[in-house]
Amino acid sequence: LPIPEPSDICMSASGKNYYIVSDRGELFETDLNLHPLRVINLHRKDAEAVYATEKYIYIMDERPRVITVYDARTYDSLWSSKLDFIGRDKNHGFESLTFNPEKKKFIAVTEKHPTEVWELDEKLKKSGIFPFKGAKDISSACWHNNTLYFLSDEDSKIMEVDQNNYSIIKEWNLGITNPEGMVFDADGNLIVVCDEIHAAYFYGPLK
């Protein structure tokens, strides 16, 4: 990918574009082949997760534990919410953000030490915290087809996760280097972006 340190990916609300965030604090809007159409400097310290609706783009900044909400049309910064996770290390904060429409909750997951699943209300306020076991770390979360998925960078695997108690239902091993973000296209095919090697991997639907 012609994108430095891609950390996460999500589809736009229209389904015609993807958004990819970079560790360098930039947001890339791409076409469906991941060719960049524009780049926006977010002035973030460590952008690690992205989620988009028709009106807003939500960016997670890992080290300061801040979610910033941007206008999806103008890319103007609108407001932000700081999460009070401490953890052992500033670099082990939140790397994952998605939305569960069934529970009407945002799902934010800390990377490790400890790995925790935070449920946030629609105003990004904490409403529940759940411990997560079964992976060395979590680098991305994605809601697709009424199912919640987590991605582990260090284990190089994807997990289908129970949306109520966040236990692992099923796993798929990827065997690739540094998978940091995941998304599904309109046909259910899986795309994984890798940070260190600036690459994207395309898979068929998970079975």
Short mmCIF file of C-alpha atoms in Angstrom, two decimals:
data_model
loop_
_atom_site.label_atom_id
_atom_site.label_comp_id
_atom_site.label_asym_id
_atom_site.label_seq_id
_atom_site.Cartn_x
_atom_site.Cartn_y
_atom_site.Cartn_z
CA LEU A 1 0.00 0.00 0.00
CA PRO A 2 1.18 3.56 -0.69
CA ILE A 3 0.15 4.35 2.89
CA PRO A 4 2.66 4.60 5.76
CA GLU A 5 1.95 2.36 8.75
CA PRO A 6 -1.73 1.50 8.06
CA SER A 7 -3.28 0.83 11.47
CA ASP A 8 -6.96 0.21 10.75
CA ILE A 9 -9.53 0.20 7.97
CA CYS A 10 -13.30 0.61 7.73
CA MET A 11 -15.86 1.05 4.97
CA SER A 12 -17.63 4.35 4.37
CA ALA A 13 -21.39 4.49 4.97
CA SER A 14 -21.98 4.66 1.21
CA GLY A 15 -20.03 1.43 0.64
CA LYS A 16 -18.08 3.14 -2.16
CA ASN A 17 -14.88 3.93 -0.25
CA TYR A 18 -12.64 2.78 2.57
CA TYR A 19 -10.99 4.83 5.29
CA ILE A 20 -7.53 3.86 6.49
CA VAL A 21 -5.74 5.49 9.43
CA SER A 22 -1.99 5.71 9.76
CA ASP A 23 0.21 5.70 12.85
CA ARG A 24 1.48 9.04 11.59
CA GLY A 25 -1.89 10.67 12.29
CA GLU A 26 -3.29 10.71 8.75
CA LEU A 27 -6.63 9.54 7.36
CA PHE A 28 -6.65 8.11 3.84
CA GLU A 29 -9.84 7.90 1.82
CA THR A 30 -9.43 5.15 -0.81
CA ASP A 31 -11.42 3.54 -3.57
CA LEU A 32 -12.54 -0.09 -3.28
CA ASN A 33 -9.15 -1.23 -4.64
CA LEU A 34 -7.42 0.67 -1.79
CA HIS A 35 -6.00 3.33 -4.11
CA PRO A 36 -5.81 6.61 -2.12
CA LEU A 37 -8.14 9.37 -3.30
CA ARG A 38 -7.24 11.93 -0.65
CA VAL A 39 -5.28 12.23 2.57
CA ILE A 40 -6.29 14.30 5.59
CA ASN A 41 -3.86 15.30 8.33
CA LEU A 42 -5.75 14.61 11.54
CA HIS A 43 -3.11 16.16 13.80
CA ARG A 44 -3.32 13.02 15.94
CA LYS A 45 -0.41 11.50 17.86
CA ASP A 46 -1.12 7.79 17.25
CA ALA A 47 -4.24 7.05 15.19
CA GLU A 48 -5.00 3.35 15.63
CA ALA A 49 -8.70 2.75 14.88
CA VAL A 50 -11.39 4.15 12.58
CA TYR A 51 -15.16 3.76 12.29
CA ALA A 52 -17.50 5.69 9.98
CA THR A 53 -21.20 6.51 9.70
CA GLU A 54 -23.00 8.63 7.14
CA LYS A 55 -22.38 11.78 9.19
CA TYR A 56 -19.26 11.08 11.25
CA ILE A 57 -15.82 9.50 11.23
CA TYR A 58 -14.54 8.29 14.60
CA ILE A 59 -10.77 8.11 15.14
CA MET A 60 -9.14 6.44 18.14
CA ASP A 61 -5.86 7.98 19.33
CA GLU A 62 -4.11 5.25 21.31
CA ARG A 63 -1.60 6.98 23.56
CA PRO A 64 -3.86 9.76 24.94
CA ARG A 65 -6.90 7.36 24.92
CA VAL A 66 -9.04 9.84 22.98
CA ILE A 67 -11.78 9.28 20.38
CA THR A 68 -12.18 12.28 18.08
CA VAL A 69 -15.30 12.71 15.97
CA TYR A 70 -14.97 14.30 12.52
CA ASP A 71 -17.54 15.54 10.02
CA ALA A 72 -17.66 12.88 7.28
CA ARG A 73 -18.15 15.52 4.59
CA THR A 74 -15.74 18.29 5.60
CA TYR A 75 -13.34 16.28 7.83
CA ASP A 76 -13.59 19.05 10.44
CA SER A 77 -12.97 17.98 14.04
CA LEU A 78 -16.25 18.25 15.95
CA TRP A 79 -15.69 16.90 19.47
CA SER A 80 -13.75 14.29 21.40
CA SER A 81 -14.09 11.90 24.33
CA LYS A 82 -11.26 10.75 26.61
CA LEU A 83 -11.37 7.21 28.04
CA ASP A 84 -9.93 6.67 31.51
CA PHE A 85 -8.00 3.45 30.85
CA ILE A 86 -4.59 3.51 32.56
CA GLY A 87 -2.87 0.20 31.70
CA ARG A 88 0.82 -0.53 32.06
CA ASP A 89 2.06 1.37 29.04
CA LYS A 90 0.82 4.34 27.01
CA ASN A 91 1.41 2.31 23.84
CA HIS A 92 -0.94 -0.45 25.02
CA GLY A 93 -4.14 1.56 24.92
CA PHE A 94 -7.13 1.25 22.57
CA GLU A 95 -6.41 -0.03 19.05
CA SER A 96 -9.96 -1.11 18.14
CA LEU A 97 -13.28 0.63 17.61
CA THR A 98 -16.53 -0.54 16.04
CA PHE A 99 -20.28 -0.25 16.67
CA ASN A 100 -22.77 -2.95 17.65
CA PRO A 101 -26.14 -1.81 16.23
CA GLU A 102 -28.04 -4.53 18.09
CA LYS A 103 -26.93 -3.24 21.50
CA LYS A 104 -26.48 0.35 20.23
CA LYS A 105 -23.03 0.37 21.79
CA PHE A 106 -19.59 1.27 20.54
CA ILE A 107 -17.01 -1.45 21.19
CA ALA A 108 -13.48 -0.27 22.07
CA VAL A 109 -10.80 -2.82 22.94
CA THR A 110 -7.48 -2.19 24.68
CA GLU A 111 -4.45 -3.79 23.06
CA LYS A 112 -3.03 -5.61 26.12
CA HIS A 113 -1.84 -5.38 29.77
CA PRO A 114 -4.75 -5.93 30.27
CA THR A 115 -6.95 -6.59 27.24
CA GLU A 116 -10.41 -5.18 28.03
CA VAL A 117 -13.58 -4.73 26.01
CA TRP A 118 -15.22 -1.39 26.74
CA GLU A 119 -18.83 -0.78 25.81
CA LEU A 120 -19.56 2.90 25.15
CA ASP A 121 -22.91 4.58 24.65
CA GLU A 122 -23.64 6.67 21.57
CA LYS A 123 -22.11 9.70 23.29
CA LEU A 124 -18.89 7.65 23.80
CA LYS A 125 -19.37 7.37 27.55
CA LYS A 126 -18.31 4.14 29.27
CA SER A 127 -21.20 1.81 30.09
CA GLY A 128 -19.42 -1.50 30.74
CA ILE A 129 -16.00 -3.19 30.88
CA PHE A 130 -15.32 -6.87 30.21
CA PRO A 131 -12.01 -8.80 30.45
CA PHE A 132 -10.91 -10.59 27.29
CA LYS A 133 -8.89 -13.80 27.24
CA GLY A 134 -7.59 -15.96 24.43
CA ALA A 135 -5.18 -13.71 22.51
CA LYS A 136 -1.87 -11.98 23.21
CA ASP A 137 -3.29 -8.68 22.00
CA ILE A 138 -6.17 -7.14 20.03
CA SER A 139 -5.41 -4.76 17.17
CA SER A 140 -8.81 -4.34 15.49
CA ALA A 141 -12.54 -4.96 15.93
CA CYS A 142 -15.19 -5.18 13.23
CA TRP A 143 -18.95 -5.72 13.16
CA HIS A 144 -20.15 -7.55 10.05
CA ASN A 145 -23.33 -9.44 9.19
CA ASN A 146 -24.60 -9.36 12.81
CA THR A 147 -21.30 -10.79 14.02
CA LEU A 148 -18.45 -9.30 16.04
CA TYR A 149 -14.85 -10.06 15.06
CA PHE A 150 -11.54 -9.28 16.75
CA LEU A 151 -8.09 -9.33 15.15
CA SER A 152 -4.86 -10.19 16.99
CA ASP A 153 -1.61 -8.81 15.61
CA GLU A 154 0.75 -10.91 17.73
CA ASP A 155 -1.20 -14.16 17.22
CA SER A 156 -1.99 -13.32 13.57
CA LYS A 157 -5.55 -14.58 13.89
CA ILE A 158 -9.16 -13.48 13.60
CA MET A 159 -11.76 -14.42 16.19
CA GLU A 160 -15.52 -14.50 16.06
CA VAL A 161 -16.59 -13.21 19.48
CA ASP A 162 -19.79 -13.57 21.48
CA GLN A 163 -21.29 -10.08 21.66
CA ASN A 164 -22.63 -10.58 25.20
CA ASN A 165 -19.74 -12.08 27.19
CA TYR A 166 -16.94 -11.60 24.60
CA SER A 167 -15.84 -15.21 24.68
CA ILE A 168 -14.25 -16.65 21.52
CA ILE A 169 -16.61 -18.68 19.32
CA LYS A 170 -14.30 -19.49 16.40
CA GLU A 171 -10.76 -18.67 15.20
CA TRP A 172 -8.98 -18.35 11.85
CA ASN A 173 -5.17 -18.27 11.63
CA LEU A 174 -3.75 -15.79 9.12
CA GLY A 175 0.00 -16.46 9.26
CA ILE A 176 0.90 -12.96 8.06
CA THR A 177 3.13 -10.23 9.48
CA ASN A 178 1.73 -7.49 11.71
CA PRO A 179 -2.02 -7.52 10.86
CA GLU A 180 -3.40 -4.32 12.37
CA GLY A 181 -6.79 -3.67 10.76
CA MET A 182 -9.68 -5.59 9.19
CA VAL A 183 -12.84 -4.93 7.19
CA PHE A 184 -15.38 -6.88 5.12
CA ASP A 185 -16.51 -5.73 1.68
CA ALA A 186 -20.12 -5.75 0.45
CA ASP A 187 -19.79 -9.40 -0.64
CA GLY A 188 -18.40 -10.55 2.71
CA ASN A 189 -14.80 -10.84 1.53
CA LEU A 190 -12.18 -10.02 4.17
CA ILE A 191 -9.43 -7.39 3.84
CA VAL A 192 -6.59 -7.16 6.38
CA VAL A 193 -4.05 -4.30 6.45
CA CYS A 194 -0.56 -4.77 7.90
CA ASP A 195 1.33 -1.94 9.56
CA GLU A 196 5.07 -2.62 9.30
CA ILE A 197 5.08 -3.99 5.74
CA HIS A 198 2.50 -1.48 4.38
CA ALA A 199 0.46 -4.28 2.81
CA ALA A 200 -3.13 -5.44 2.39
CA TYR A 201 -4.29 -9.05 2.13
CA PHE A 202 -7.53 -10.04 0.42
CA TYR A 203 -9.45 -13.16 1.47
CA GLY A 204 -12.77 -14.74 0.62
CA PRO A 205 -15.58 -14.93 3.19
CA LEU A 206 -14.76 -16.57 6.51
CA LYS A 207 -16.19 -20.08 6.86
#
